[in-house]
Coordinates of C-alpha atoms in Angstrom, one line a residue:
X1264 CA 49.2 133.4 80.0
X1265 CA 52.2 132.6 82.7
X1266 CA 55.3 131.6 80.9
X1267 CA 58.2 129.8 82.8
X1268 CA 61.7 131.4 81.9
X1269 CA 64.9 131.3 83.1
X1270 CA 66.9 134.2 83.6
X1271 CA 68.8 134.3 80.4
X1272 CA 65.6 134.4 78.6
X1273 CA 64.4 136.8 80.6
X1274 CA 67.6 138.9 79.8
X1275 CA 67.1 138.6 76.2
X1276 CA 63.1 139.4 76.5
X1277 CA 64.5 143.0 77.2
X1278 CA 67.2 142.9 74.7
X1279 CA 65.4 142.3 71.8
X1280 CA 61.9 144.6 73.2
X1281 CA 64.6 147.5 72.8
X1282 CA 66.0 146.6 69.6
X1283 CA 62.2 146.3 68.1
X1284 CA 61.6 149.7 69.9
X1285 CA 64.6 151.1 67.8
X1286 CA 66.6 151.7 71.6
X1287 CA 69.5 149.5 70.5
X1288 CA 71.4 148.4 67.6
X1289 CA 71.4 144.8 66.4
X1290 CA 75.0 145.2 66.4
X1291 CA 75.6 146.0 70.1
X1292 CA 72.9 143.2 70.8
X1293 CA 74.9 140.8 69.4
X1294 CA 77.5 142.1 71.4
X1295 CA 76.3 142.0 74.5
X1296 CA 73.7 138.6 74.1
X1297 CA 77.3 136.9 72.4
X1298 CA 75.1 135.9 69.3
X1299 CA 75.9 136.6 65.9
X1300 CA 73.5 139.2 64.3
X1301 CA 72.1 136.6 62.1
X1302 CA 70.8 134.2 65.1
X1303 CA 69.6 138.3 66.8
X1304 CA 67.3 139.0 63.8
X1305 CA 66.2 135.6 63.9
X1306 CA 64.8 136.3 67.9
X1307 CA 63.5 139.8 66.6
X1308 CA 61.2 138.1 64.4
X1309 CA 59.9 135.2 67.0
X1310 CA 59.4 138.4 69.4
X1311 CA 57.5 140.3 66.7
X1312 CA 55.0 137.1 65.6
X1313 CA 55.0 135.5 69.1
X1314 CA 55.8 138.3 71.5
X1315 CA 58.1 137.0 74.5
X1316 CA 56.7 133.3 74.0
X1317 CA 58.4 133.4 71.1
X1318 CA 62.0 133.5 73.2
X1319 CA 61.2 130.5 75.0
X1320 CA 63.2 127.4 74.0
X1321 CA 61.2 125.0 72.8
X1322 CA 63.1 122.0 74.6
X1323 CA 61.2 122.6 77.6
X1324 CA 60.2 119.9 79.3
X1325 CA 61.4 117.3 76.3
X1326 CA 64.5 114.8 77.4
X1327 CA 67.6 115.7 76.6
X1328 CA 68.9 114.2 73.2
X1329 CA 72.1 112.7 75.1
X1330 CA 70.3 111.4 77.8
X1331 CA 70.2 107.3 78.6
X1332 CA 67.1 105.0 77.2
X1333 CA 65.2 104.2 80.1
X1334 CA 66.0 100.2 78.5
X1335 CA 69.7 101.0 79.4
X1336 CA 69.0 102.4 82.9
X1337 CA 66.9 99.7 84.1
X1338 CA 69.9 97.0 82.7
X1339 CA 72.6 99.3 84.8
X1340 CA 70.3 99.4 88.1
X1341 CA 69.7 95.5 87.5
X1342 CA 73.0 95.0 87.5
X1343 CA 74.0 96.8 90.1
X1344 CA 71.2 95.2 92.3
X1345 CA 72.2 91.8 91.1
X1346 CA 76.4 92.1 91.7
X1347 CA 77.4 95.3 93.1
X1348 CA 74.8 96.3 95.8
X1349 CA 77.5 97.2 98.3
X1350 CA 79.7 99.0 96.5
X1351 CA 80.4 102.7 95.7
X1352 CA 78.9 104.7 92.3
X1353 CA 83.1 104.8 91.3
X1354 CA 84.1 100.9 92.3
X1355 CA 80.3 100.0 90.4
X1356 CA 81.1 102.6 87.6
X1357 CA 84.5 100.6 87.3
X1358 CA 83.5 97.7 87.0
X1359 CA 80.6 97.9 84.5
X1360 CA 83.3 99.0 81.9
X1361 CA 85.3 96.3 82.8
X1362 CA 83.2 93.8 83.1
X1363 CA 79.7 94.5 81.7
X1364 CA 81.2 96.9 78.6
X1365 CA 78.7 99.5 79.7
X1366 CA 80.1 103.4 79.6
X1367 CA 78.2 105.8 82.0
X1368 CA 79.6 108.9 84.3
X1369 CA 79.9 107.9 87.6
X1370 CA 77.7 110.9 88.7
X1371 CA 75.2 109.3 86.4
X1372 CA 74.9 106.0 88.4
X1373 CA 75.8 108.0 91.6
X1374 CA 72.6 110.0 90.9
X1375 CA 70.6 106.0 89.9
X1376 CA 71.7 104.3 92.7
X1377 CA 70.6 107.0 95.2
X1378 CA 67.3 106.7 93.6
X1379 CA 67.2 103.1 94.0
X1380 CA 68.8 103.3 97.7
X1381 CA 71.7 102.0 97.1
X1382 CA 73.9 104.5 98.0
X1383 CA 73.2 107.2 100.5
X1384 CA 75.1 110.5 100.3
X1385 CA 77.3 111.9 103.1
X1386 CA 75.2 114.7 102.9
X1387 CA 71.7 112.5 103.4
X1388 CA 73.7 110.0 105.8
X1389 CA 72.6 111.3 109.6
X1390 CA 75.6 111.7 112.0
X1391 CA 75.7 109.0 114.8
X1392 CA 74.4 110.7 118.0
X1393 CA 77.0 109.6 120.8
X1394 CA 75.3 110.6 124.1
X1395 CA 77.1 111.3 127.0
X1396 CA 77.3 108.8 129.6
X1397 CA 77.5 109.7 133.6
X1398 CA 80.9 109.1 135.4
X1399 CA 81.2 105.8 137.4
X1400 CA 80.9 106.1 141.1
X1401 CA 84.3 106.0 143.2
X1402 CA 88.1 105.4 142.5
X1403 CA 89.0 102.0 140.6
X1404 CA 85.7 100.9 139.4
X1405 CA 86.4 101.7 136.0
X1406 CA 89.8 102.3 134.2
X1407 CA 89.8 103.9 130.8
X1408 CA 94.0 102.8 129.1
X1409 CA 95.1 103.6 125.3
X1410 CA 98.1 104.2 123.5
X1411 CA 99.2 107.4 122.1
X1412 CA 101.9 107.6 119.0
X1413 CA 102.8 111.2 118.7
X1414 CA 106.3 112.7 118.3
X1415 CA 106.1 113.4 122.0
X1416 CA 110.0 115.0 122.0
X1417 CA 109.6 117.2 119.3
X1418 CA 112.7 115.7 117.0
X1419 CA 115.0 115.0 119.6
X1420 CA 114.3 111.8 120.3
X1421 CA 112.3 109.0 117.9
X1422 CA 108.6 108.7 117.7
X1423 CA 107.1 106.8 120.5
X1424 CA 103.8 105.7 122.4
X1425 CA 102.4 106.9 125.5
X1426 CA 100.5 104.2 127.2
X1427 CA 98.0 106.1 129.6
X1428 CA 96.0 104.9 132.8
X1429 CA 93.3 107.2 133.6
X1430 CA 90.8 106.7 136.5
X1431 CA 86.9 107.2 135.1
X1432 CA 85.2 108.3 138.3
X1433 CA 87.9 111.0 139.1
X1434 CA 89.7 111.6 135.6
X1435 CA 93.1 110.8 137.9
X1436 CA 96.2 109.9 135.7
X1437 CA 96.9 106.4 137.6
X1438 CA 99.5 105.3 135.0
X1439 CA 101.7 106.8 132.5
X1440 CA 104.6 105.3 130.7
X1441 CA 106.8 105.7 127.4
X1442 CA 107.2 102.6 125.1
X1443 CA 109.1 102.0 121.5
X1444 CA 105.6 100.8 120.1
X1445 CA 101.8 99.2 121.8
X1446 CA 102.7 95.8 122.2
X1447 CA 101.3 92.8 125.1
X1448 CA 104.9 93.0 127.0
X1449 CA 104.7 96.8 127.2
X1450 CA 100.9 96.6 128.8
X1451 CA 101.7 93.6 130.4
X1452 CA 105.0 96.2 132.6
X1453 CA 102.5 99.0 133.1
X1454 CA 99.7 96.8 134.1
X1455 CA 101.5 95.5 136.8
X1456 CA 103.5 98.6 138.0
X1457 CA 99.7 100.0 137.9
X1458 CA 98.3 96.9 140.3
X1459 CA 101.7 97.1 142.5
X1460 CA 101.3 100.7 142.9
X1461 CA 97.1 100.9 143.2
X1462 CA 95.9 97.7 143.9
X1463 CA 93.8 95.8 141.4
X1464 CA 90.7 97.5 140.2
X1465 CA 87.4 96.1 139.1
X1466 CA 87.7 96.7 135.1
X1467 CA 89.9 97.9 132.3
X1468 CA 88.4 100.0 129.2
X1469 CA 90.5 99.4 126.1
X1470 CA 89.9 99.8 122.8
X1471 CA 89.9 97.0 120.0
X1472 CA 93.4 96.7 119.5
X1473 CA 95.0 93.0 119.0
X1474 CA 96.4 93.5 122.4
X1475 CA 93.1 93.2 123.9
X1476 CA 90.8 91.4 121.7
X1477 CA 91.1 88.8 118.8
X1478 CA 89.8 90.7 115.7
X1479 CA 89.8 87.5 113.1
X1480 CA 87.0 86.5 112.0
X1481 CA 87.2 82.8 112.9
X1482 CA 88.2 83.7 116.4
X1483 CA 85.4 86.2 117.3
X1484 CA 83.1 83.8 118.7
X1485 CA 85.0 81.5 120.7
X1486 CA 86.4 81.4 124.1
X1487 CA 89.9 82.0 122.9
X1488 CA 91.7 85.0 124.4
X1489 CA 94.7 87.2 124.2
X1490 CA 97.9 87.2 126.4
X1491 CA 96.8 90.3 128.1
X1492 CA 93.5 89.3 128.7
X1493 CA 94.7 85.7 130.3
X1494 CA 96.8 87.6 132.4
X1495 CA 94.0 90.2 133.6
X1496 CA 91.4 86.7 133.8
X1497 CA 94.3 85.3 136.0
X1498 CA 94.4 88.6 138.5
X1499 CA 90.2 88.6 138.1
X1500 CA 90.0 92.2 136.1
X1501 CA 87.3 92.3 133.9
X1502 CA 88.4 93.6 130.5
X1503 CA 85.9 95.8 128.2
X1504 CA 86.6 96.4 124.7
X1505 CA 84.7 99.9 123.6
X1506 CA 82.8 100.2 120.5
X1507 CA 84.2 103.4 119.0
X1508 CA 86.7 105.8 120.1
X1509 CA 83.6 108.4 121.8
X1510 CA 82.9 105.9 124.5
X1511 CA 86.3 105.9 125.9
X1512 CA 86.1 109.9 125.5
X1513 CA 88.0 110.3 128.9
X1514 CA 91.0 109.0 127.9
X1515 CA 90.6 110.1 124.3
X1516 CA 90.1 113.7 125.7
X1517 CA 92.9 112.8 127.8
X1518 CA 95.3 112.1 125.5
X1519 CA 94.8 115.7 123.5
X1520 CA 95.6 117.5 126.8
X1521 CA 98.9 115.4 127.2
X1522 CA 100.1 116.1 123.4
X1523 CA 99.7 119.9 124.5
X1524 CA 101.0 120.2 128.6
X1525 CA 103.3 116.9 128.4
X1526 CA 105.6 117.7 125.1
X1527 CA 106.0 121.7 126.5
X1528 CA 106.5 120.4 130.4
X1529 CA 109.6 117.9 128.8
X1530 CA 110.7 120.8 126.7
X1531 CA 111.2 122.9 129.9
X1532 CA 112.4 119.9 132.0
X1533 CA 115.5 119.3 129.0
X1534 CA 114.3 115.3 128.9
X1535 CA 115.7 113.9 125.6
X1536 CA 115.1 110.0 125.8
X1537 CA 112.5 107.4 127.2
X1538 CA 114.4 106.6 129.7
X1539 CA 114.4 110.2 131.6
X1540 CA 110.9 110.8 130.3
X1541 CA 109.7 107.4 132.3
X1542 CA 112.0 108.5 135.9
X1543 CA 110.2 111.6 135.2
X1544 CA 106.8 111.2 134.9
X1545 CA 105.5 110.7 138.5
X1546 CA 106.2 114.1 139.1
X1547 CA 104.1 115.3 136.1
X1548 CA 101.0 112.6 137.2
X1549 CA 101.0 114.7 140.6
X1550 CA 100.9 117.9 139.2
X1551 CA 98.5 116.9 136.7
X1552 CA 96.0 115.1 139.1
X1553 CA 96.4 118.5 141.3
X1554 CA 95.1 120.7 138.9
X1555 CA 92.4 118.3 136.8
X1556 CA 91.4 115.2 139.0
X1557 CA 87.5 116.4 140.7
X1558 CA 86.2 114.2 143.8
X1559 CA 84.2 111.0 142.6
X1560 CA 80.7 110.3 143.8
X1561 CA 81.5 107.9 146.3
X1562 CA 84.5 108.0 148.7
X1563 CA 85.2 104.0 148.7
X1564 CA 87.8 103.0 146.8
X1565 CA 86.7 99.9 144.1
X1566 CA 90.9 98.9 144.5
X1567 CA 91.0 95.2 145.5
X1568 CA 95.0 94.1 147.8
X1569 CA 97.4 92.8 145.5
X1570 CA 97.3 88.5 147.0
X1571 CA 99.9 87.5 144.4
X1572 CA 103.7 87.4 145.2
X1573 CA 106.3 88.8 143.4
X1574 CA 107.2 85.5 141.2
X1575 CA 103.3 84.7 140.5
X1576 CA 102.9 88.3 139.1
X1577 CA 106.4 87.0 137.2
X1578 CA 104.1 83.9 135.8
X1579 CA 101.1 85.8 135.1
X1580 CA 102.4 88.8 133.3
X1581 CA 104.6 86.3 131.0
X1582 CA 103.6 84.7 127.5
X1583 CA 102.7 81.4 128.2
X1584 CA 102.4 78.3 125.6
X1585 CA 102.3 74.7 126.3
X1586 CA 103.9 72.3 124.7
X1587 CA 104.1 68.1 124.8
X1588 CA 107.6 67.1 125.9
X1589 CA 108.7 64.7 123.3
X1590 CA 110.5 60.9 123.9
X1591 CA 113.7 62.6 124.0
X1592 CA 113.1 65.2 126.4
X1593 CA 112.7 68.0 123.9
X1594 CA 110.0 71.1 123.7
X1595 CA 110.2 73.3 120.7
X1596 CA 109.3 77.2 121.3
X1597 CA 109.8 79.8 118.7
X1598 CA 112.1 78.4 116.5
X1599 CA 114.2 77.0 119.7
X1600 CA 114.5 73.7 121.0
X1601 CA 114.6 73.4 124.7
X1602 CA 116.5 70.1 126.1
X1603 CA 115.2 68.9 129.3
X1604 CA 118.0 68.1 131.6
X1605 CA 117.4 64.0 131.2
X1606 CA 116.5 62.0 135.0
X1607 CA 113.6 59.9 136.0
X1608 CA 111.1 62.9 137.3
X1609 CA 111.9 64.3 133.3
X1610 CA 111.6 60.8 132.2
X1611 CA 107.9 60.8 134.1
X1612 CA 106.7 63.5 131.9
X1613 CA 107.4 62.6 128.9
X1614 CA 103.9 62.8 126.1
X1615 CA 102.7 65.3 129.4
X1616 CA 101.6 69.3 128.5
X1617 CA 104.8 71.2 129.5
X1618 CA 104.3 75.3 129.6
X1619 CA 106.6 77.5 128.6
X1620 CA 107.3 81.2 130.5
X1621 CA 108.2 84.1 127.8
X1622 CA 108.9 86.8 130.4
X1623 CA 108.5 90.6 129.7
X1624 CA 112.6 90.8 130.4
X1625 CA 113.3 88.1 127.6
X1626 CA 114.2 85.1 129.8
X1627 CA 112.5 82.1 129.4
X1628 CA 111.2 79.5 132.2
X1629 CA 110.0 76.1 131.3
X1630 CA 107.7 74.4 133.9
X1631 CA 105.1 71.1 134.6
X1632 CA 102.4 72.0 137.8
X1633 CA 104.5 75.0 139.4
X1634 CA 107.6 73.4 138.9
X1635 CA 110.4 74.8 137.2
X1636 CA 112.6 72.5 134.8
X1637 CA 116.0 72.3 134.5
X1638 CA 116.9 72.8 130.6
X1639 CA 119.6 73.7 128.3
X1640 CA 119.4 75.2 124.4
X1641 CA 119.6 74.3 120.8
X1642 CA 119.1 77.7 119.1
X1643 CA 118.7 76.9 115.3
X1644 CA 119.1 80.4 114.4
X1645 CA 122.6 80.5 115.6
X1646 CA 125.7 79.0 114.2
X1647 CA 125.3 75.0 115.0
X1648 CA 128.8 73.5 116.8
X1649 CA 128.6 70.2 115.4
X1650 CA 131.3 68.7 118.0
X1651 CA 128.6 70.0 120.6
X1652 CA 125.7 67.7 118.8
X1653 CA 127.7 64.9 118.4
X1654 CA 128.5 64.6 122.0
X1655 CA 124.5 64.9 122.5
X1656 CA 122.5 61.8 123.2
X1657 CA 119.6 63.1 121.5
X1658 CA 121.3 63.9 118.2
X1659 CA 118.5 62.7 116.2
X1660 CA 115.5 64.8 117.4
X1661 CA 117.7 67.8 116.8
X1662 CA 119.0 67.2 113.7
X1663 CA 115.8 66.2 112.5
X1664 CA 114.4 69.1 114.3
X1665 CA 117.2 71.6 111.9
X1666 CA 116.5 69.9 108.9
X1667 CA 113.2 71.4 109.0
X1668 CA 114.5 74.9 108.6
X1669 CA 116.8 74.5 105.7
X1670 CA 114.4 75.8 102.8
X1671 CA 114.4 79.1 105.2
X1672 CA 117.6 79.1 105.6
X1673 CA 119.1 79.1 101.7
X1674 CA 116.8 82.2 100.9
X1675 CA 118.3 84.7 103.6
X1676 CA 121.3 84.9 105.2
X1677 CA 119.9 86.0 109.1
X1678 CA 117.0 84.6 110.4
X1679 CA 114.7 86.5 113.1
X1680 CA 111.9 84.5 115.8
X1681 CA 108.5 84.2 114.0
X1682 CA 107.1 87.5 113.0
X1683 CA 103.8 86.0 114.4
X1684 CA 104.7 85.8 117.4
X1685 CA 103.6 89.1 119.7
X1686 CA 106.4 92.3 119.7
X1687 CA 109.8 92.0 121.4
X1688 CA 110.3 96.1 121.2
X1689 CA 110.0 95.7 125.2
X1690 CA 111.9 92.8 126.0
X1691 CA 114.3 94.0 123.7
X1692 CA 114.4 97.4 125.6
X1693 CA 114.7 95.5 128.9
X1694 CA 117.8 93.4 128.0
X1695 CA 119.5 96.7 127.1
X1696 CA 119.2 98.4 130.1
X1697 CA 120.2 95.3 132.0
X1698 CA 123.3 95.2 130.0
X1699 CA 124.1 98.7 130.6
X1700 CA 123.4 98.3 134.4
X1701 CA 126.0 95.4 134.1
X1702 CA 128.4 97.2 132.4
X1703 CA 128.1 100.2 134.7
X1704 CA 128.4 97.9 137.3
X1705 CA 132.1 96.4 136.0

């Protein structure tokens, strides 16, 4: 007869043959089974009647007493199915005491909905294969840009990102530049030093940050497109948002390499700020490309001439909104009202689509067709002379035009432009350094 026992059984099948062969004391059995000598002459006798069947637990095979009715499982898995089909074992398991009053261990319904397929394990769940993908064929076709936050000068300076341009064909650095964060104006400054410097080239690979692609929902399938993207439309770049992180490996790998040769190259070289970083750089891009950029494919060059003069790249590489310029010659643009120097031309273009220029530097330009308009400004945010208004023939669009700010204004006591509006880290930057060159300059 074959008898299925586990190894403590088995352990105790000797035990207790020695103590019936007189080898050992039921005293040192107990000790060494842990069982009091009552429950040790209780196994002697099932040994002696039944031999070593006699040691085998007799809830073999039987369900557990504390296990769940199969009534109760089949009302959990039905519930699950019914309400919580995407969610995990510990979010369902949550909510079915909340909700449903039924108690469970989350292993328990872990184990349930795996059975049901529900829920797949990260141990069952097969890794996405991510193939590799041959290099493109010559200089320009294909340029691979992200953004890397890292504490790039080791404490002395603050956290910062590392915007890099690297060529796909080659793995040439094209572009590198430091920036307070990854906003539109900051690509918007390297994307056209890159374009001066290089020329245009036939596509940009990006990730699917907001600077690049409109992630809502409502947006995805529409036309609509970001301020970067206009402005690489405008220059005829293609941009190409990757799918994951592997397929823009070159500049992921990239990155990784720069954390490791660039932060230990500025340690040597004493730079402390962006600024010296930035004036910098082009001497670390030439080093770099020395040592790591190979020979592409082909020997043409996919870099289209730069056409656009300087004050079209100046329109392109700006935010631009339109607005409708009102009966009294007034455009509003975050939280500003722009009054439009009052003649017959203005006069012409009045209920006509006016566009706005938000340039990278923090000026602002207001034109109709090209042409720029002359304007002056009512910025509500400031203090408001009202010996200035008075003397203003279009007192009542502004007023009207503040009134609609008061609620905002009794809750804090400094106001900011609209935090929907894209960053101002750049421009912010810009008008510094401008007012530093000025003072310098006095």
């Amino acid at each position: 007869m074959l008898l299925s026992m586990s190894p403590k059984e088995l352990n105790r099948v000797d035990v207790i043959r020695d103590i019936s062969e007189r080898r050992l004391r039921q005293k040192d059995a107990a000790e060494l089974l842990k069982l009091s000598r009552r429950h040790i002459q209780r196994l002697v006798n099932q040994y002696r009647e039944q031999g070593p069947a006699g040691l085998v637990s007799l809830r073999r095979g039987k369900p557990s007493n504390r296990c769940y009715t199969p009534e109760f499982k089949q009302q959990v898995i039905d519930i699950v199915r019914q309400f919580y089909i995407d969610f995990g074992p510990t979010f369902a398991n949550e909510k079915l005491r909340e909700k449903h009053q039924l108690k469970l261990s989350t292993e328990t319904l872990r184990q349930w909905m795996m059975a049901e397929g529900f829920w797949v394990s990260k141990r069952q769940a097969k890794p996405k294969v991510y193939q590799p993908r041959y290099r493109r064929e010559c200089l320009g076709e294909l340029v691979q840009i992200d953004g890397s936050h890292h504490d790039w000068f080791e404490g002395r300076a603050e956290k910062c990102c590392l915007t890099v341009y690297i060529d796909d064909a080659t793995g040439r650095l094209m572009t590198l530049r430091f920036s307070d964060v990854e906003s539109t104006f900051d690509y918007m400054n390297i994307t056209r030093q890159y374009i001066e410097e290089h020329g245009k080239p036939i596509a940009f690979y990006s990730d699917k940050h907001s600077v690049f692609r409109l992630n809502r929902d409502e947006v995805k399938t529409g036309k609509q497109m970001t301020e970067f993207g206009r402005a690489l439309f405008e220059l005829n770049i293609d941009l190409i948002c990757a799918n994951s992180s592997q397929a823009k490996g070159r500049v992921e790998r990239a990155n990784k390499t720069l954390q490791d040769r660039l932060i230990k190259e500025m340690r040597l070289a004493g730079i402390d700020s962006i600024e010296e970083a930035n004036a910098w750089l082009p001497e670390f891009i030439a080093d770099f490309n020395e040592r790591f950029a190979r020979t592409p494919h082909s020997l043409h060059n996919a870099h289209r001439p730069l056409r656009e003069s300087s004050s079209e790249l100046d329109d392109i590489f700006a935010r631009q909104r339109s607005r409708v310029l009102t009966r009294s010659l007034t455009i509003q643009y975050d939280k500003v009202v722009y009054l439009i120097e009052p003649n017959d031309a203005n006069h012409r273009l009045i209920g006509k689509p006016i566009m706005v220029y938000d340039y990278p530097d923090g000026t602002i330009s207001i034109k109709h067709c090209g042409q720029p308009l002359t304007y002056s400004v009512f910025d509500k945010l400031r203090n408001v002379d009202q010996a200035a208004i008075v003397d203003n023939k279009r007192l009542s669009a502004v007023l009207t035009f503040a009134k609609q700010s008061q609620e905002q204004r009794e809750n804090t006591q400094e106001r900011t432009r609209s935090k929907r509006n894209i960053s101002r880290a750049a421009q912010q930057r810009a008008m510094n350094i401008t007012l530093m060159k000025e003072s310098d300059a006095v």
